[in-house]
GROMACS .gro file of C-alpha atoms in nm:
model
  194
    1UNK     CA    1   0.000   0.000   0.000
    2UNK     CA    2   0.107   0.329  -0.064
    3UNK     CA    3   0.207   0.551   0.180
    4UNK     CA    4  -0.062   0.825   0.121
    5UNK     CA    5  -0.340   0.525   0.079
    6UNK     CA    6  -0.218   0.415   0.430
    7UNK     CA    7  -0.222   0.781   0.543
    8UNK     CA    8  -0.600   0.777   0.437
    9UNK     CA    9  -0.602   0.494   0.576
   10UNK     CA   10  -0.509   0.560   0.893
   11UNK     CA   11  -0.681   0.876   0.950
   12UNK     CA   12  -1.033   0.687   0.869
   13UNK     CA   13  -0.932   0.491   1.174
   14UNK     CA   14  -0.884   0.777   1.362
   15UNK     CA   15  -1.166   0.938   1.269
   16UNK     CA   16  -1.387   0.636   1.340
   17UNK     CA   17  -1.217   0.601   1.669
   18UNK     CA   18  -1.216   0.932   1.782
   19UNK     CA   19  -1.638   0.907   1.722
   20UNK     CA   20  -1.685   0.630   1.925
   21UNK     CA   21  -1.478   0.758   2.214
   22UNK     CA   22  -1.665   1.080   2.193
   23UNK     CA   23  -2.005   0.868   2.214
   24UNK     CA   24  -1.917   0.589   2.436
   25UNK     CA   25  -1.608   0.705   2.652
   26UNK     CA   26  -1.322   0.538   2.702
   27UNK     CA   27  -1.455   0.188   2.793
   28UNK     CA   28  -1.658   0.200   2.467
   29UNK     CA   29  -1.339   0.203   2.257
   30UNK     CA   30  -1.214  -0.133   2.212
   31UNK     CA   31  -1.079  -0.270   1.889
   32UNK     CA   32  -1.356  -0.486   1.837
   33UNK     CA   33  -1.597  -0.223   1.871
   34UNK     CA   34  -1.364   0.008   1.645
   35UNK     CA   35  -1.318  -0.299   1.376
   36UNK     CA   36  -1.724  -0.348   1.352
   37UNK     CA   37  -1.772   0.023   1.297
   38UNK     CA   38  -1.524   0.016   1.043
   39UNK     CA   39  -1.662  -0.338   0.859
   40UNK     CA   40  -1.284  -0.512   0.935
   41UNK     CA   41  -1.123  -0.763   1.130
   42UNK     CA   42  -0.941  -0.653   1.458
   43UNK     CA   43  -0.648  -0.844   1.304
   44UNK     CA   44  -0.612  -0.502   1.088
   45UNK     CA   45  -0.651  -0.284   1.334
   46UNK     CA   46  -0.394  -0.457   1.568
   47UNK     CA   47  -0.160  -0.470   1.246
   48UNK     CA   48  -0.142  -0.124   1.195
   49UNK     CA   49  -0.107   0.000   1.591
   50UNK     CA   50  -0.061  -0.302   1.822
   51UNK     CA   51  -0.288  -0.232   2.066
   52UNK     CA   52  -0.514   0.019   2.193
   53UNK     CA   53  -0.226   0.218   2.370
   54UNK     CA   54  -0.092   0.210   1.991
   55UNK     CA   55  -0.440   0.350   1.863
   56UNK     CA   56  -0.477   0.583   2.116
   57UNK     CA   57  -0.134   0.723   2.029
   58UNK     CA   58  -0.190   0.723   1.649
   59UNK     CA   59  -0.525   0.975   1.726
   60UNK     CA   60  -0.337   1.195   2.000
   61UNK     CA   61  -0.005   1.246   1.693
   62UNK     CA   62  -0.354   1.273   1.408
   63UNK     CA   63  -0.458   1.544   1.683
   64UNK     CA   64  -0.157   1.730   1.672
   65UNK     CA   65  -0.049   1.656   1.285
   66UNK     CA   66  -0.353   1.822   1.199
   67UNK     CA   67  -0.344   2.152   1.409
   68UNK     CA   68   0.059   2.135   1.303
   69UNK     CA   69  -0.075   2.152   0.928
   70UNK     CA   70  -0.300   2.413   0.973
   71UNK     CA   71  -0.115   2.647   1.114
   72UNK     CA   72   0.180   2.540   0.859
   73UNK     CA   73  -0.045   2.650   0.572
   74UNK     CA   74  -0.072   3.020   0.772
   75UNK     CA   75   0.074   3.201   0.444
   76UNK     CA   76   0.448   3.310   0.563
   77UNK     CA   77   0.466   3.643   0.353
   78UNK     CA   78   0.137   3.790   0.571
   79UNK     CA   79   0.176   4.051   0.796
   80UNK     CA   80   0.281   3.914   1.131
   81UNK     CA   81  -0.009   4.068   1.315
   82UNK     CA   82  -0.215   3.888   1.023
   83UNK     CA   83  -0.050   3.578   1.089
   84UNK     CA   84  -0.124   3.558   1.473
   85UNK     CA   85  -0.507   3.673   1.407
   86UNK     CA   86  -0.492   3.348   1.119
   87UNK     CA   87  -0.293   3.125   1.376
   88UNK     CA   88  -0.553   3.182   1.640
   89UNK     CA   89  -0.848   3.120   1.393
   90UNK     CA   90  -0.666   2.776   1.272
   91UNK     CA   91  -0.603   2.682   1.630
   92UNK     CA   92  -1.022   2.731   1.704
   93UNK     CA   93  -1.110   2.565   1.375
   94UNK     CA   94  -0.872   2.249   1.421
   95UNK     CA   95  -1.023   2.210   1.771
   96UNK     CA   96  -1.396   2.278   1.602
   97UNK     CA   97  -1.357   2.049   1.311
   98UNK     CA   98  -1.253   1.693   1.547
   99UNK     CA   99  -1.323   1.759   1.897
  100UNK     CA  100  -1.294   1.487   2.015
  101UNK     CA  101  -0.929   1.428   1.877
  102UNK     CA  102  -0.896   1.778   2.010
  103UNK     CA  103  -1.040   1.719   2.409
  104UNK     CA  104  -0.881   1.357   2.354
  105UNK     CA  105  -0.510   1.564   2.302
  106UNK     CA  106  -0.592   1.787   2.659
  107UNK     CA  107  -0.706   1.470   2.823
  108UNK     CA  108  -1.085   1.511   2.902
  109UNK     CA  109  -1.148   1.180   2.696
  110UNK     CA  110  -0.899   0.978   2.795
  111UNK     CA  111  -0.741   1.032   3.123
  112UNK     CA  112  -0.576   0.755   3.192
  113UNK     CA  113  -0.377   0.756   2.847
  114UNK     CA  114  -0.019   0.839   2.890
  115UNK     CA  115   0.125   0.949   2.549
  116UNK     CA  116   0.436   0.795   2.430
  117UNK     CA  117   0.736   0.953   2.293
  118UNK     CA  118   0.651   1.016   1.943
  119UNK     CA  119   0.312   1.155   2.019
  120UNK     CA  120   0.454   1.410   2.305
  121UNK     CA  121   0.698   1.466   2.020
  122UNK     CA  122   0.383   1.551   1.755
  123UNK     CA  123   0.283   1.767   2.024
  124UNK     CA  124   0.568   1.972   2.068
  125UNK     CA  125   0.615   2.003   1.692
  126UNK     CA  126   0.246   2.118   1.697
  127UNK     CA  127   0.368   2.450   1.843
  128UNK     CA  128   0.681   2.531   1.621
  129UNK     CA  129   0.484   2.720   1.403
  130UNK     CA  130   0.287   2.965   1.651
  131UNK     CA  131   0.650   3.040   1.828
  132UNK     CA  132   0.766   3.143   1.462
  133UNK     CA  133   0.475   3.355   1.405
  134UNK     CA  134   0.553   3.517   1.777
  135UNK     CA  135   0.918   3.566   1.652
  136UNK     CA  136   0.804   3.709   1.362
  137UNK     CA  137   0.584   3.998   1.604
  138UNK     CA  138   0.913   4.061   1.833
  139UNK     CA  139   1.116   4.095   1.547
  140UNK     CA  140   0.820   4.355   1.345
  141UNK     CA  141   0.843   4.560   1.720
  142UNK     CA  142   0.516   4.406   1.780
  143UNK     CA  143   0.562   4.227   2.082
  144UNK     CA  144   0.846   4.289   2.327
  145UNK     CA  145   1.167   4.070   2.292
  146UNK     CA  146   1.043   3.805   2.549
  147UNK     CA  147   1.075   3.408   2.498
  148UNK     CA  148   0.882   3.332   2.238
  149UNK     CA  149   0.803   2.946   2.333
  150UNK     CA  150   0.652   3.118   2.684
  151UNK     CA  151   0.439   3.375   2.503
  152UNK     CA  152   0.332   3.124   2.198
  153UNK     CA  153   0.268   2.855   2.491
  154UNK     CA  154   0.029   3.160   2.674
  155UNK     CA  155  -0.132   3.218   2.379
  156UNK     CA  156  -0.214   2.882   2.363
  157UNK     CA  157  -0.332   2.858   2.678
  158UNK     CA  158  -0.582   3.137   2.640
  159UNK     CA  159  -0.664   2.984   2.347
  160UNK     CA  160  -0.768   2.622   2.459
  161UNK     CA  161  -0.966   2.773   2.742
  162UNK     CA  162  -1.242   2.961   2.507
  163UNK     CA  163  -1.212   2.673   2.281
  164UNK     CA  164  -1.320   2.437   2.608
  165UNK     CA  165  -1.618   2.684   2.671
  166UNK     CA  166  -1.756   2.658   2.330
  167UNK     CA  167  -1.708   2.246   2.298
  168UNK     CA  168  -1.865   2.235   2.639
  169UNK     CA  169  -2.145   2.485   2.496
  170UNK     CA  170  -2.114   2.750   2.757
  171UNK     CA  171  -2.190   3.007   2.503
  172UNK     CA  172  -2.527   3.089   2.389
  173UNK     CA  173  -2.471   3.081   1.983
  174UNK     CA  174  -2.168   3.062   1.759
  175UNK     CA  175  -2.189   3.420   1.718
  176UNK     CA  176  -2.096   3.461   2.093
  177UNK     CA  177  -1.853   3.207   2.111
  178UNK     CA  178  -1.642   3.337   1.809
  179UNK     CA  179  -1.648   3.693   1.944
  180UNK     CA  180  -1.519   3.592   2.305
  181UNK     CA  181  -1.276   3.381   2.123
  182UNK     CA  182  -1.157   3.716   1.906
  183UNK     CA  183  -1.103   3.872   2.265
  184UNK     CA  184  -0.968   3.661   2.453
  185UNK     CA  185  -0.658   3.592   2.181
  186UNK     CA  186  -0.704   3.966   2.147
  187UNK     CA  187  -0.640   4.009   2.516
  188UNK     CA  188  -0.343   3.718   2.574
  189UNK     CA  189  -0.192   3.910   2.261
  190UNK     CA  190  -0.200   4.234   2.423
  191UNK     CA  191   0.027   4.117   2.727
  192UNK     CA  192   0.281   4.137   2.540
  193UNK     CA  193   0.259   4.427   2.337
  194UNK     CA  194   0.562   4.636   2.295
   0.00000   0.00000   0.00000
């Protein structure tokens, strides 16, 4: 198999998977509920990850491959103050377009999974692109010449809280959750503003 046809592959596993957990919880994902939802044998499934630490894994690194492509395709020749408004929008409509791979990666729907080194490693990598776009503002005199990893891993933060509020549907309509969102990254940006 190719590797793109396995990369399709693999994220309609993922995808599958991440449903079920988001339906059923934790106990509900097992790999022979996963391989009847999917029409296979669990013989596939435990071919391509081993177990269901393995799958579990393979949807935390789809998690973070994903937001790590999105905010990849942030166009580099933008403005930087452009490219932090984009990066915040990608970050809210990664989390908005899986959530559950997204509250699976923060650990609300699967606490007892421990990631293993090459998905803490997708995770890490997920965030190389948001501390180049906060380079990019300290070096436009935009922001003021602070680490960027500690303002890019704030930003974050204030991010993934008013994404939590709108998965958990504390706001009243989209409308309301996207402007709060705008503010809040507005606000976290502001803290460091030259």
């Amino acid at each position: 198999m190719r590797a793109a046809g396995r990369d399709a592959l693999r994220a309609t596993v993922v995808d599958a998977a991440g449903e079920i957990l988001a339906k059923e919880g934790p106990a509900g994902l097992t790999m022979r509920r996963l391989a009847a939802a999917l029409g296979c044998t669990t013989t596939v499934l435990y071919t391509m990850f081993a177990s269901k630490q393995g799958l579990i894994d393979a949807m935390y690194r789809e998690a973070f491959d994903r937001l790590t492509a999105r905010m990849r395709a942030i166009p580099h020749d933008a403005p930087p103050a452009e490219r932090l408004r984009l990066g915040g929008l990608a970050y809210r409509e990664n989390a908005l377009s899986s959530p559950q791979l997204y509250q699976l990666t923060f650990g609300a729907a699967a606490p007892e999974h421990t990631p293993g080194p090459e998905a803490r490693a997708a995770a890490e990598a997920s965030l190389e692109p948001l501390i180049g776009i906060v380079q990019a503002c300290i070096d436009a005199g935009l922001f003021r010449p602070e680490d960027p990893r500690f303002i890019a891993q704030v930003l974050t933060a204030a991010a993934h809280g008013a994404v939590s509020l709108e998965l958990s549907h504390y706001f009243w309509s989209q409308a309301e959750a996207e402007q709060r969102y705008a503010t809040l990254c507005a606000a976290a940006a502001q803290a460091f503003a030259r």
